[in-house]
Each structure stands twice: as structure tokens, then as C-alpha cells.
Coordinates of C-alpha atoms in Angstrom, one line a residue:
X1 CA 151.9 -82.3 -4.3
X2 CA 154.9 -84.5 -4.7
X3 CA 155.6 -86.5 -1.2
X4 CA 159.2 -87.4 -0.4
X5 CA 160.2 -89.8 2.5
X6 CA 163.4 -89.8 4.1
X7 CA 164.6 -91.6 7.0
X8 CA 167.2 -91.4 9.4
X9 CA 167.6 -94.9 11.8
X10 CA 169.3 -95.9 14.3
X11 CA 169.6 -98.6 16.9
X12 CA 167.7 -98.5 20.4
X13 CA 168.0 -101.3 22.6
X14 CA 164.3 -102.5 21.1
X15 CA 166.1 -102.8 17.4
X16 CA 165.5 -100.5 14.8
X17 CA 164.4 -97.4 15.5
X18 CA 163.9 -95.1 12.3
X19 CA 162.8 -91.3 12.1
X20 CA 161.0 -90.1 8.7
X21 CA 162.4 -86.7 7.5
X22 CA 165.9 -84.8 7.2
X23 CA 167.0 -82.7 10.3
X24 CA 167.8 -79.0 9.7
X25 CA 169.2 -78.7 13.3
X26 CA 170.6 -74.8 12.5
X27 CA 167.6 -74.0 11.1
X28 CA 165.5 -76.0 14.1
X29 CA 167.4 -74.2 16.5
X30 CA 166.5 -70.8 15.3
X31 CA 162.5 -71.6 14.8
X32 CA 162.6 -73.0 18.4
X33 CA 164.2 -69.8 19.6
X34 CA 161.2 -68.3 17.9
X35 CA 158.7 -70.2 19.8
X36 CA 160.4 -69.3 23.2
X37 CA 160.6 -65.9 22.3
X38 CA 156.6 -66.1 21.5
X39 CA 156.3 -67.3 24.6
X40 CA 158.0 -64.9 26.6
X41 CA 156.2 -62.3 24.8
X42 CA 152.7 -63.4 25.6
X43 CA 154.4 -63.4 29.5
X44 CA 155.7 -60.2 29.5
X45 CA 152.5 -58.8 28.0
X46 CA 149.3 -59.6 29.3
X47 CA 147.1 -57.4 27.6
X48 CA 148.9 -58.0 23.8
X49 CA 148.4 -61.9 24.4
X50 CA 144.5 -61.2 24.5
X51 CA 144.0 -58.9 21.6
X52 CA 143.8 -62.2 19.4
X53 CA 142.5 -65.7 20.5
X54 CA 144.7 -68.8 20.4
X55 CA 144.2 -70.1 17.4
X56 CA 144.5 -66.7 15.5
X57 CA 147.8 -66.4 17.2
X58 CA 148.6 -69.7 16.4
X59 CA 147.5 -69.4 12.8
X60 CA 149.3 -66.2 11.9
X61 CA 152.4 -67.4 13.0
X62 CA 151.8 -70.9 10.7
X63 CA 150.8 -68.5 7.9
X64 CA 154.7 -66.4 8.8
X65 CA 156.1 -69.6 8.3
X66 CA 154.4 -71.3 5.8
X67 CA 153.3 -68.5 3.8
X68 CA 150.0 -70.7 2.9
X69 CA 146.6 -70.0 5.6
X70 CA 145.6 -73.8 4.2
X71 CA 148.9 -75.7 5.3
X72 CA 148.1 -75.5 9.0
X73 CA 145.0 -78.2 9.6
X74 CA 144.7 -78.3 13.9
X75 CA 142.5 -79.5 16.6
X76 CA 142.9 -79.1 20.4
X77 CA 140.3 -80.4 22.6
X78 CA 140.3 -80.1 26.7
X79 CA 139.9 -84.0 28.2
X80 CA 139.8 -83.1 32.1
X81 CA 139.9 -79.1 33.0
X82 CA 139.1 -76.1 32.1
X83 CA 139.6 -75.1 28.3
X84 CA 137.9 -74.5 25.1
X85 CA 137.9 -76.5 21.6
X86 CA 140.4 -75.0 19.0
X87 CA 140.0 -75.7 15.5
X88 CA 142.2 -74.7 12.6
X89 CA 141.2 -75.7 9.1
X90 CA 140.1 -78.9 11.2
X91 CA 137.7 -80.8 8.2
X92 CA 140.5 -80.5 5.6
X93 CA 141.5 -84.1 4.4
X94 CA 145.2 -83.5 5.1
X95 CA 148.5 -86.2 4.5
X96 CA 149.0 -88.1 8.3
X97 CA 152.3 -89.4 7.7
X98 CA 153.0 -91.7 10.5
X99 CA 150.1 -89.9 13.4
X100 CA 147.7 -92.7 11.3
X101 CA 149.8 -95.7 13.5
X102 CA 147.8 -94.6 16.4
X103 CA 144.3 -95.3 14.6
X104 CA 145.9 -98.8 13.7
X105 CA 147.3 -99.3 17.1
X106 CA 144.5 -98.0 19.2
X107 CA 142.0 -100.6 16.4
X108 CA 144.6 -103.3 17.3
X109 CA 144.1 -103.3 21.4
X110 CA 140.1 -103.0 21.1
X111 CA 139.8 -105.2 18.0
X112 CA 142.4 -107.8 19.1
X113 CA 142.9 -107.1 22.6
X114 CA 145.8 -106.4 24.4
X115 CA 146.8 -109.7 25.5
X116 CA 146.8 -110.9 21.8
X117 CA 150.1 -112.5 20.3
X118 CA 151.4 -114.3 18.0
X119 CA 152.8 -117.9 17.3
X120 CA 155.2 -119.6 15.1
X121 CA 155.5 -123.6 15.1
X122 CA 157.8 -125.7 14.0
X123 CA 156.5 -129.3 12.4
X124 CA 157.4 -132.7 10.9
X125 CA 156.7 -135.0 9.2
X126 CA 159.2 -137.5 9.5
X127 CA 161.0 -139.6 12.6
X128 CA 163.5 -139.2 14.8
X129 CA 166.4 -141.7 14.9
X130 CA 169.5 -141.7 16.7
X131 CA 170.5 -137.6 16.4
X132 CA 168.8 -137.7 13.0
X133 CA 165.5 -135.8 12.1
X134 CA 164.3 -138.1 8.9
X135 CA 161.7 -135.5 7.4
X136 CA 160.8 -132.0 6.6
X137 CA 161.3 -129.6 8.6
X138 CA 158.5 -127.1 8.2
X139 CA 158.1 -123.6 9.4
X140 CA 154.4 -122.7 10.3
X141 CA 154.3 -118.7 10.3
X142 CA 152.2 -116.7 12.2
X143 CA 152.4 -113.3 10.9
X144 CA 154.4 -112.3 14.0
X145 CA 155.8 -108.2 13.7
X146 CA 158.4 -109.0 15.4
X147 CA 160.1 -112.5 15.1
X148 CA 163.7 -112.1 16.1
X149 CA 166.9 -113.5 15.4
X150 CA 167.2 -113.9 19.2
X151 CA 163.9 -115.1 19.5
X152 CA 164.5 -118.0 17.0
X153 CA 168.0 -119.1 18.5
X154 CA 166.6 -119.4 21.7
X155 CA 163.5 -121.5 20.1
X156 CA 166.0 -123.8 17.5
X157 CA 168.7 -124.3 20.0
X158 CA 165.9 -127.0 21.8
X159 CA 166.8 -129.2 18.5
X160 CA 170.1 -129.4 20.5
X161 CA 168.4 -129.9 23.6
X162 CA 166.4 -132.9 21.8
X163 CA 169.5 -135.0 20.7
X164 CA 168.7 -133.4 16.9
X165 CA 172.9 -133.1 15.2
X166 CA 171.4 -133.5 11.4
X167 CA 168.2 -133.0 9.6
X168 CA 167.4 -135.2 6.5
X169 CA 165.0 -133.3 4.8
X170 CA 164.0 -129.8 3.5
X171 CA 163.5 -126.6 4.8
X172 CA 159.3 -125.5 4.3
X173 CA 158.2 -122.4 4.9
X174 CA 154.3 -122.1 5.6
X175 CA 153.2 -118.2 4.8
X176 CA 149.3 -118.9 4.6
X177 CA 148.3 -116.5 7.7
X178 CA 147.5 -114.0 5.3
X179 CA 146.0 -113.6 2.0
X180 CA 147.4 -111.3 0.0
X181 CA 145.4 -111.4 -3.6
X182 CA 145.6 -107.9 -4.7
X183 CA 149.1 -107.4 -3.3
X184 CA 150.4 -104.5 -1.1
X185 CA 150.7 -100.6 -2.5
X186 CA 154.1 -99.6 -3.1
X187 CA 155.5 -96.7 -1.3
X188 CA 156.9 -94.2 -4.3
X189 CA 159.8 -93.0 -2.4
X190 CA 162.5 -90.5 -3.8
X191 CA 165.1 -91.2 -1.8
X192 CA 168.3 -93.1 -3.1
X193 CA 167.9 -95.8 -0.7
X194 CA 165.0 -98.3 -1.9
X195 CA 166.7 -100.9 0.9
X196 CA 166.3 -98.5 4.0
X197 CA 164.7 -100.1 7.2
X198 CA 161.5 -97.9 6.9
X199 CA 160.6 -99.3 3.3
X200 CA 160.6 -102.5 4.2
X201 CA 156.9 -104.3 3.3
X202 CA 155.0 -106.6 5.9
X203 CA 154.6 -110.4 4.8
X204 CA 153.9 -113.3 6.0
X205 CA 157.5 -114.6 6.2
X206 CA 158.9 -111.6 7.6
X207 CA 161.2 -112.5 10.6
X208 CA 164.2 -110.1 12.0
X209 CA 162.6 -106.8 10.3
X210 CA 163.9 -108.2 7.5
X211 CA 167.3 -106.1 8.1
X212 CA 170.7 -107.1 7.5
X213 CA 172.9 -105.0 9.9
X214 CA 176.1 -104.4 8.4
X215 CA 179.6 -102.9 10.6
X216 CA 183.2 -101.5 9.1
X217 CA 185.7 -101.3 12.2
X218 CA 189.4 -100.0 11.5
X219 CA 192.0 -100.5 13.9
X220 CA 195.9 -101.1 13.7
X221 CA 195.1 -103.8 11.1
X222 CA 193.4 -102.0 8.4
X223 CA 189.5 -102.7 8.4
X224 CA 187.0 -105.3 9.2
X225 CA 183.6 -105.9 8.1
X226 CA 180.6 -108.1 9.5
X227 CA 176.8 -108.6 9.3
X228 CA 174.4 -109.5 11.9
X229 CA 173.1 -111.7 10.7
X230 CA 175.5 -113.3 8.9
X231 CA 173.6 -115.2 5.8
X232 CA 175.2 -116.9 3.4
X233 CA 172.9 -115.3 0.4
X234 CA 175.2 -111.7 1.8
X235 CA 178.8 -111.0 0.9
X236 CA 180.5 -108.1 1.7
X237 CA 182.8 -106.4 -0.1
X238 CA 184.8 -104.5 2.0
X239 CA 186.6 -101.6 0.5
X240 CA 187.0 -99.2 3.2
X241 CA 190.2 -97.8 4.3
X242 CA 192.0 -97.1 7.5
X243 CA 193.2 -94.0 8.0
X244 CA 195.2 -92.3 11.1
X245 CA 193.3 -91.9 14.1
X246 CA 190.9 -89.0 14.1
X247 CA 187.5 -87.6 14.4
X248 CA 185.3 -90.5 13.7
X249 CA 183.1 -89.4 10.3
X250 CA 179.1 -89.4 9.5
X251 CA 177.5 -92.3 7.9
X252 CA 176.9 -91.0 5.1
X253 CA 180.3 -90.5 4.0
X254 CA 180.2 -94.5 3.6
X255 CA 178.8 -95.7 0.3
X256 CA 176.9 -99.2 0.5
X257 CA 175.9 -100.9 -2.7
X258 CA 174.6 -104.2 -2.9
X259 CA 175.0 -106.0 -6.3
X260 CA 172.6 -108.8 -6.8
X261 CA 173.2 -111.6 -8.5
X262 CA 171.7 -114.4 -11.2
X263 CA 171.6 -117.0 -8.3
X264 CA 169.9 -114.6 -6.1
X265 CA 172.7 -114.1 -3.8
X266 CA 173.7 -110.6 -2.8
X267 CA 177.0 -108.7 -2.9
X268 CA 177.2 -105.4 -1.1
X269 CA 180.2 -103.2 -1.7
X270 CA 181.1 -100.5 0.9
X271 CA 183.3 -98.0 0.2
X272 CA 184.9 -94.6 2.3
X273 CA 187.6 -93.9 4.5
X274 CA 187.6 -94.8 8.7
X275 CA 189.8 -93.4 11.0
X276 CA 191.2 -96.4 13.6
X277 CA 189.1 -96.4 16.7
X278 CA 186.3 -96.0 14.7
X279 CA 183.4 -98.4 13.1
X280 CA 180.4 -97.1 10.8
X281 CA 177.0 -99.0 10.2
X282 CA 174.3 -99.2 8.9
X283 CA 171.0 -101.1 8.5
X284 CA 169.9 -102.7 4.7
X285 CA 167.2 -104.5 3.8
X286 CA 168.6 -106.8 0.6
X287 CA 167.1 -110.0 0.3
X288 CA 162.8 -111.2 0.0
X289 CA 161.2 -111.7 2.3
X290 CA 160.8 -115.7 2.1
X291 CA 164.9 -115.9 1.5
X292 CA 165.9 -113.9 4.4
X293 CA 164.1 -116.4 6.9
X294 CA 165.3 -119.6 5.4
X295 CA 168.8 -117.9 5.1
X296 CA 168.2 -116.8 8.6
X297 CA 167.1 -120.3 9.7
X298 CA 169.3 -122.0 8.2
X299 CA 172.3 -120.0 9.4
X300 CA 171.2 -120.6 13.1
X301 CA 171.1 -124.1 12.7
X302 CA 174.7 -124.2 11.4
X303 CA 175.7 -122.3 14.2
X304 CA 174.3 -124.8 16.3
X305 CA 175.9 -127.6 14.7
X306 CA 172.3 -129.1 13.0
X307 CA 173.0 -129.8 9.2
X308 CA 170.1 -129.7 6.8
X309 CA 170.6 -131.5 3.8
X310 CA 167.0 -130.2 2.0
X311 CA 166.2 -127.5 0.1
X312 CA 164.1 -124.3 0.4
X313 CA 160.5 -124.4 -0.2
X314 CA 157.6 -122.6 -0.1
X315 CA 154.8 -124.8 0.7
X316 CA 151.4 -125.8 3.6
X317 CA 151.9 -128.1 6.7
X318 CA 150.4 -131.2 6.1
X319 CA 147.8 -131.8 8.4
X320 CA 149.0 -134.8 10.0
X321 CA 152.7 -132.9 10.6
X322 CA 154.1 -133.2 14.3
X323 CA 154.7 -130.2 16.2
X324 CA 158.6 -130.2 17.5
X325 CA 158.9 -126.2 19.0
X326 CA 156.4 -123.0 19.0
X327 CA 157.7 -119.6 19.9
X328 CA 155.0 -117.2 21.2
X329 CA 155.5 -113.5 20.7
X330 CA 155.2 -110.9 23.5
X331 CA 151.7 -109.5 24.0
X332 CA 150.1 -106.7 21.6
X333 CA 151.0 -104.0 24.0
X334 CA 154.9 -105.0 23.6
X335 CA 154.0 -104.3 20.1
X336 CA 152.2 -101.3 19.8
X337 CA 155.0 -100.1 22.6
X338 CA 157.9 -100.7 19.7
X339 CA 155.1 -100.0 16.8
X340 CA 154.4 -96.0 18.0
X341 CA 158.0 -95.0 19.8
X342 CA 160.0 -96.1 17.0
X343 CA 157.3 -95.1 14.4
X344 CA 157.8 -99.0 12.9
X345 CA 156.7 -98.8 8.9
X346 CA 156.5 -102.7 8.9
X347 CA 155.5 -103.6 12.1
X348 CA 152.3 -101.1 11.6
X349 CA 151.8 -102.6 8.3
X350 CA 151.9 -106.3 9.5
X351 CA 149.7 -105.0 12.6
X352 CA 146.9 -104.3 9.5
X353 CA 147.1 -107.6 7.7
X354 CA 146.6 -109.6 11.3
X355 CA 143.6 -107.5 12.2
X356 CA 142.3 -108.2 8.2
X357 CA 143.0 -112.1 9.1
X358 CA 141.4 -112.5 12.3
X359 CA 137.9 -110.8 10.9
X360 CA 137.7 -112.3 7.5
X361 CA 135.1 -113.0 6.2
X362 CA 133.9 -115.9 3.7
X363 CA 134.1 -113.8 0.2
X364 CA 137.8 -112.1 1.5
X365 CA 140.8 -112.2 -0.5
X366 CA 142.7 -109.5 1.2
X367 CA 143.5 -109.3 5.0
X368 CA 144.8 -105.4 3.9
X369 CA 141.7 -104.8 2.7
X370 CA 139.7 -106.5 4.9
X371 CA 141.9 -104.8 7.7
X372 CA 140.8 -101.6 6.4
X373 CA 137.2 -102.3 6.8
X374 CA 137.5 -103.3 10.5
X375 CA 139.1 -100.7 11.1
X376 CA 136.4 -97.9 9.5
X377 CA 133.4 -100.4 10.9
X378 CA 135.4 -100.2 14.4
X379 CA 135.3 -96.1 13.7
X380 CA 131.9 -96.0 12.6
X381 CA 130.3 -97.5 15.7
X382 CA 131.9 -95.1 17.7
X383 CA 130.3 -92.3 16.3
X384 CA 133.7 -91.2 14.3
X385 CA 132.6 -90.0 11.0
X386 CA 135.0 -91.2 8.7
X387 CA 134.1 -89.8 5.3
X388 CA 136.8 -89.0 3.3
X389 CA 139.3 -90.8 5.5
X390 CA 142.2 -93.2 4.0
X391 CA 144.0 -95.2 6.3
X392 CA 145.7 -97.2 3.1
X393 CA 148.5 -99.5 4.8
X394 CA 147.8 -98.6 8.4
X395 CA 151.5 -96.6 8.6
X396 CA 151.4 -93.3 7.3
X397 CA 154.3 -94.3 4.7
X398 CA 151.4 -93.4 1.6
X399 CA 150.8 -91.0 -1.0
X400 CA 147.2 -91.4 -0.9
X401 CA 146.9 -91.8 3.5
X402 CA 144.3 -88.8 4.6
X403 CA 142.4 -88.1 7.7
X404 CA 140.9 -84.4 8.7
X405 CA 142.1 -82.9 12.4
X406 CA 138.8 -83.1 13.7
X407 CA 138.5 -87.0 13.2
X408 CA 142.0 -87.7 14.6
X409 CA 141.0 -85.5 17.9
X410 CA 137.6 -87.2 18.6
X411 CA 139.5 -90.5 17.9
X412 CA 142.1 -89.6 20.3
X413 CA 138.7 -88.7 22.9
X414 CA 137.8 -91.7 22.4
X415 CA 141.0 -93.7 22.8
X416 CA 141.7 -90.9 26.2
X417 CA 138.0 -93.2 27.7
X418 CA 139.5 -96.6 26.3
X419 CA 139.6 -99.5 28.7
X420 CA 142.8 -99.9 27.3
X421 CA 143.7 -96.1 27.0
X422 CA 146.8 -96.2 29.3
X423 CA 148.6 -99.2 27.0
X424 CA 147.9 -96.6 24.3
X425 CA 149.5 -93.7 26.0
X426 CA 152.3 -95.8 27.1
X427 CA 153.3 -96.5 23.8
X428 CA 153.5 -92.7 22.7
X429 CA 157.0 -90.9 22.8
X430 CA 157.3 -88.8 25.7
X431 CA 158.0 -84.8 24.7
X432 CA 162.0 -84.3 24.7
X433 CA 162.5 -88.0 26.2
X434 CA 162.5 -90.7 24.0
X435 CA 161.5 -92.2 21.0
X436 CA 160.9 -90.0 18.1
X437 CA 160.2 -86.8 20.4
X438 CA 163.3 -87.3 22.3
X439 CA 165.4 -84.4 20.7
X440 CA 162.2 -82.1 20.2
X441 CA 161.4 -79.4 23.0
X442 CA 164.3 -79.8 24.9
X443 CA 165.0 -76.8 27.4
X444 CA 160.8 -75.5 27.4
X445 CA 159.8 -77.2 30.4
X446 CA 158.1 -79.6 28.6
X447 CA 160.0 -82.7 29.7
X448 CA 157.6 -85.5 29.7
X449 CA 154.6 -83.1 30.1
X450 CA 153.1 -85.0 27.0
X451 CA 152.9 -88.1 24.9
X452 CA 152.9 -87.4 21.2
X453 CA 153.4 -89.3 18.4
X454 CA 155.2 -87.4 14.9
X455 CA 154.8 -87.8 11.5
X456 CA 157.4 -87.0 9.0
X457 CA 157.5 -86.9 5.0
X458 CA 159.0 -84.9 2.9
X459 CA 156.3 -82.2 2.3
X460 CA 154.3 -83.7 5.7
X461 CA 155.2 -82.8 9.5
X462 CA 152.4 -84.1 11.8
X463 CA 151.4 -84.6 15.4
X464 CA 149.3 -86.6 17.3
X465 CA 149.0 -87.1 20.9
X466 CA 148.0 -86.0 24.8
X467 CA 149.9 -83.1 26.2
X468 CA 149.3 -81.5 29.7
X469 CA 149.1 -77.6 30.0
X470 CA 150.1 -75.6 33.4
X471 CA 147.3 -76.3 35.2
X472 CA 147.5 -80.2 34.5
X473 CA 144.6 -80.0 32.1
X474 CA 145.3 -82.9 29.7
X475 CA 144.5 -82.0 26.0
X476 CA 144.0 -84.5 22.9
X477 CA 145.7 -82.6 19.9
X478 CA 146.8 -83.2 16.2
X479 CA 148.1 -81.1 14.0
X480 CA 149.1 -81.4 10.4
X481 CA 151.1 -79.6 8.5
X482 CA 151.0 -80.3 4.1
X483 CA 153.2 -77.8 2.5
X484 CA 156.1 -77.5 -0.3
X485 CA 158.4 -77.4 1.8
X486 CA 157.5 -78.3 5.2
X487 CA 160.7 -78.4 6.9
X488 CA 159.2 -75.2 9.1
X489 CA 156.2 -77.2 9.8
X490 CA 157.6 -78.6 12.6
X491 CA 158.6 -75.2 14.7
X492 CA 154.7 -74.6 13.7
X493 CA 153.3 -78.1 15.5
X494 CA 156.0 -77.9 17.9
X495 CA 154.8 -74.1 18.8
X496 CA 151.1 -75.4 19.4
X497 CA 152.3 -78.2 21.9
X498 CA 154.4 -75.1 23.9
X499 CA 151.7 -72.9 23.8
X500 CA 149.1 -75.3 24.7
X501 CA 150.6 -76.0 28.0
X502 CA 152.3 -72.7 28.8
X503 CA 149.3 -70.0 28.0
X504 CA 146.3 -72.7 27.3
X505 CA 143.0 -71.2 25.3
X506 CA 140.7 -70.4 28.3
X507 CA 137.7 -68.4 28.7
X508 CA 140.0 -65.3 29.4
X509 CA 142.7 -65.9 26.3
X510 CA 139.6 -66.3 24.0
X511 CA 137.5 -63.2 24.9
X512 CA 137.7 -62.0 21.8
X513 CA 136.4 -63.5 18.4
X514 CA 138.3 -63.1 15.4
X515 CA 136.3 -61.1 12.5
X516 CA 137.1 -63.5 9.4
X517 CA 139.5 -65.7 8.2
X518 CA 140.2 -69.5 8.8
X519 CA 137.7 -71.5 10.7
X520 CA 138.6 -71.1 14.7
X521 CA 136.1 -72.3 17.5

């Protein structure tokens, strides 16, 4: 089966939000019509809504729109009312796409605890005289998901507070937080975009995402282009031009192409035409890892007036080095929050490599790997069985990810009994509110009736996730749809969420058993 991600992103006042899949709103429209209509049905008719049970209902239709009884895999279990299990090809090792975030996330509060965070210090070894730091200036990196630009302004600008104008030494960056000795999978994505926000790979330098955010304005002079942040390894070359005012156009009418260079600098070229009034954006991901954050750092520190007259390098913190600054990152459940709304590729994937470093053992040499194991060990002593199960690179962004319907709903029982359950839930998008579930449902009376977290590749649409029904019975469900294409398999999850709350499988919906076919319980 070939796999295709795409990715549409966009900002939220968190940062980067980014939503795997491409939209087919006409075609959206017209399956969600469908489901209402479903719905009314089973309303207006009583007796026909009984001659099959639930899950034959629900399977039929997945089988009208995916023309394959195996595409469907399904599992609805009752937490706190009335209701019956419902299984639907529920032990078939199926593609997650991003649903597996939840198994890291929910690993993440229980293994690390909620309260966990992460720091990044600042060293030196050298003296300070006059307004003159004589020494290296080294950068002690924690592994933190989410190091912001913000966040290190507010941190460096104490240099300022200290008296520090000018720093006589080099820039060191310190990545040993994680081991890293069979390197990270590679995502094969199709797309024609290997710089989007949602490829980006965890590290232990990573600061900022790791995202260069780029903006074209036109107005009465012509155009005008920037990036946030602006790094002096980025050049844009802005050929976009202004045209009379008017309907401001998609972002995909602009072209951005970055050139790269032989001294490792970057040139990206935007071309298209903007209306005045208008801007267009977008979000790139163009430099390593290790040259973004000393381009980042070093930017800042110009800003602020502090020259450094070093170089770049990539080296440990001596052991005798003075600590100057530390900025602490918010707690875990800030995280997870920004890791499961946003559906956060890197974040989720840096999440992994933490967990691997803070349980490895003697003979490691990978915190992915050793991530992994915590993570099944963690599973296993729960009572979840786990055979067959891949979790990969603890985001769903894999060809090779699997996990059957069954053991996502008895590790979303589990989670639903979690000391730490309602930081979990908290983090999930709320049905046709926010996050990545904010445009879905809209206008069924679902509004917030459930938290659910989505998965979305090309040939995957998944669920994940609590929902209430009518009678405030709240139900752990997954679904998973794996089918060429699978564009429709989100009218099919999207149909088991409505139906789950308006007409929920009781002892009265399920009176009678279905003769053959797929397994239903």
C-alpha cells in the first residue's frame, strides 16, 4: 500500500499548528449530509434502525464507501453507562497515523510525570571584565520540544541585564541529551515539499520548531518580504508582484524555493502575484538543526547589542564551566496540550527520545529505541497485549507505525482510570471546536460532546478519543480507516462518532445478531 502525507499548517496562537491530509470540502460536505441523513433515518424509523445491530449498520455503510469490508478496523467500548462493546475488524494491525501520539503522550505523563520539564543552561568558561565576557559561551541543551525564539530572548536579554556588550569567545553548542547511534527513520513522503513544518525531525539542538516563517505584503509600494526569524544563513529573494487591489489569493498560488548554497547559507526565491492589502505566508523548514540554533542565537544577541567574535561549534561543557542563565520549559502537560491539539510531528518525536534518555540503561545506544521499549514495558504491565504493535517514532508520521483497534481502546480504558487521565483528555481536540477537529461535525450537536484526536495520511484517516452519547455515557473509541484512497474514510469515522452519541449500541439497538460476516461483538 503506498502511504502519502500531506499537510496543511497554519498558525494558532501556540505556534505551528499543522493538519496531515488534503481537504475535499465539496466532497466532505456531501458525505456529511449523508451521515445526517443516516441519522434522521434511524429517528424517523424505529423499527428499521433495529433490523441490524450497530456495528452492521456501521459496517455496511464503510463497505458503501470504501468498497473494501477490511478497510474499516473499530472499537467502541462504554466507560460509565449503559452500552455494549463494538468491535469491527478490531485485531487487524492497521496504519495509526497520528492517533499513535496519544500512546506516547499518555507514556509520557505516567513514565515522566506530569510536572516534568525541561532545562537549557547557558555556561562559561571564561571571566567577566568590564562589559566583556572573555570565554566561550556554551549552550547546554536539554532536549526541550519546545524552545522558543521568545523563550530564548527573554533568557539572553539577562546578558544585558549583567553589563555583558561583547563576547570574546565562541559560540558551543552541547547536544549530548540524547544518543542517537542508529539514527532516526526517515519519513518517505510524496509530497513536493520535503521542508514543510510536519517533516521536521526531533534533535537535540532543535530550538523554535526549527521553522523559518516567511511573509510577502504588497501595498502602494510594490511588495515586501521578511522572516521571523530573521537569520543571517536565510535570504530571500523576493519576486512577487503587486497587483491592483483584489480578492486576496490561496497560498499555494505562491512558489517558494530555497536554493542552498556551497557555504551552507540558504536562498529562498518566492514567486506569484499579491493583490495590495494583501500578505501570503508560509512556514519552511531550511537549515540543520545545529545551524538554525546558533543562527538563531546569534541573531538575538545582535539584536540585543552583544557581539560574539567566536565561531560555531559543536562540542561538551567542560565540567568546571560556570553557569550564567537556565531557561526551564513549561511542564509536560503544556506539552502534551500543544503535542495532541496541533498533532505536533516533532514535538511527539522529541517526546520519544526524552522518555528513551531518562530510562537508559547501561548497554543503550539509542534513546528512540530505548524509548520504544519503555513504552511496550509500560504497556505490558498493564495488561495491554502489544503483539504486533509498532509504535516506530512515537508520531504516526511512518510507513511501518501499526496498532490493532482493540489495543488502542483498552489503552484509552486504561488512560480514562489514569491518575493523570484528565491532563490527557485536556490535551485532545474538542469535536467541531478546536484543534485538528475544529472544522469536523459542525452543525450535529456534537459541539464539544467529545475529545478526539485524528489521524491523517494519504491512504490513512484515523480516530482516537472519548466521546459522550445522549445519555452522557462516555465511550473510548478508535477507528481506523487503511484504504486506496481514503479520502471517504473520514465521513466513515466521522459517522461512528455521530452515531455513537445520537442512537448508542444498547441492549435494545443490538437485539439482533448478525448471521456472518465481519467480526461484531
Amino acid at each position: 500500500m503506498l502511504l502519502t502525507a500531506r499537510s496543511h499548517c497554519y498558525k494558532t496562537h501556540n505556534g505551528m499548528g499543522c493538519q496531515h491530509g488534503r481537504a475535499v470540502p465539496r466532497l466532505l460536505v456531501s458525505t456529511l449530509a449523508a451521515i445526517l441523513s443516516i441519522g434522521t433515518a434511524f429517528a424517523s424509523d424505529p423499527a428499521a434502525s433495529t433490523k441490524k445491530t450497530w456495528s452492521s449498520q456501521v459496517r455496511d455503510y464503510a463497505f458503501q464507501s470504501l468498497n473494501d469490508e477490511h478497510a474499516l478496523s473499530m472499537a467502541a467500548i462504554p466507560l460509565n453507562g449503559p452500552g455494549i462493546e463494538q468491535y469491527i475488524n478490531a485485531d487487524a494491525l492497521m496504519s495509526p497515523g497520528s492517533i499513535l501520539k496519544l500512546v506516547t503522550t499518555y507514556a509520557a505523563l505516567e513514565t515522566l510525570g506530569p510536572t516534568y520539564h525541561w532545562d537549557t543552561n547557558f555556561y562559561t568558561d571564561g571571566e567577566l571584565v568590564g562589559d566583556t565576557l572573555n570565554g566561550n559561551f556554551y549552550v547546554d541543551l536539554g532536549g526541550d520540544p519546545k524552545l522558543t525564539i521568545e523563550r530564548l530572548w527573554s533568557t539572553l536579554s539577562e546578558l544585558r541585564g549583567m553589563g555583558i556588550s561583547a563576547i570574546n569567545g565562541n559560540l558551543v553548542l552541547d547536544g549530548d541529551v540524547f544518543k542517537l547511534a542508529e539514527g532516526l527513520p526517515v519519513f518517505d513522503d510524496n509530497g513536493n515539499n520535503p521542508h514543510a513544518p510536519f517533516l521536521v525531525q526531533p534533535s537535540p539542538y532543535l530550538t523554535n520548531l526549527n521553522l523559518v516563517h516567511f511573509q510577502v505584503r504588497a501595498d502602494e509600494r510594490g511588495t515586501q518580504a521578511w522572516s521571523a526569524p530573521s537569520l543571517n544563513d536565510v535570504v530571500i529573494d523576493n519576486r512577487v508582484t503587486a497587483a491592483a487591489e483584489g480578492p486576496c489569493p490561496a497560498r499555494r498560488n505562491f512558489d517558494w524555493e530555497p536554493i542552498f548554497h556551497d557555504d551552507h547559507r540558504v536562498t529562498v526565491r518566492v514567486t506569484g502575484e499579491l493583490p495590495q492589502g494583501c500578505r501570503t505566508t508560509a512556514y519552511l523548514s531550511v537549515l540543520p538543526h545545529e545551524q538554525y540554533t546558533a543562527s538563531l542565537i546569534r541573531s538575538l544577541l545582535t539584536d540585543m547589542g552583544i557581539e560574539i567574535s567566536g565561531k560555531s561549534l559543536l562540542a561538551s561543557t567542560p565540567e568546571d564551566a560556570r553557569l550564567l542563565l537556565k531557561t526551564t520549559s513549561p511542564d509536560l502537560v503544556t506539552m502534551v496540550r500543544d503535542i495532541n491539539k496541533w498533532s505536533s510531528n516533532v514535538m511527539a518525536r522529541q517526546l520519544l527520545l526524552t522518555i528513551g534518555s531518562e530510562y537508559r540503561l547501561d548497554d543503550d545506544e539509542d534513546d528512540r529505541v530505548a524509548g520504544i521499549r519503555v513504552i511496550y514495558q509500560w504497556l505490558q504491565d498493564k495488561g495491554v497485549n502489544t503483539a504486533g504493535m509498532v509504535i516506530d517514532n512515537g508520531a504516526g508520521l511512518t510507513r511501518h507505525g501499526r496498532i490493532t483497534a482493540r489495543q488502542g481502546a483498552q489503552i484509552l480504558q486504561h488512560a480514562w482510570n489514569s491518575d493523570y487521565s484528565a491532563d490527557l483528555m485536556a490535551s485532545m481536540p474538542l469535536i467541531a471546536m478546536d484543534g485538528t477537529m475544529a472544522r469536523r461535525l459542525r452543525n450535529t450537536g456534537l459541539d464539544g460532546k467529545g475529545r478526539i484526536k485524528t489521524g491523517y495520511l494519504e491512504n490513512v484517516r484515523s480516530i482516537a478519543g472519548f466521546t459522550r452519547d445522549d445519555t452522557n455515557t462516555t465511550w473510548a473509541v478508535v477507528g481506523m480507516v487503511n484504504n486506496d484512497p481514503a479520502w471517504n474514510g473520514q465521513a466513515v469515522l466521522d459517522r461512528i462518532i455521530y452515531s455513537l452519541h445520537h442512537r448508542p449500541p444498547t441492549g435494545t439497538t443490538l437485539s439482533q445478531a448478525p448471521t456472518s460476516g465481519t467480526e461484531i461483538r
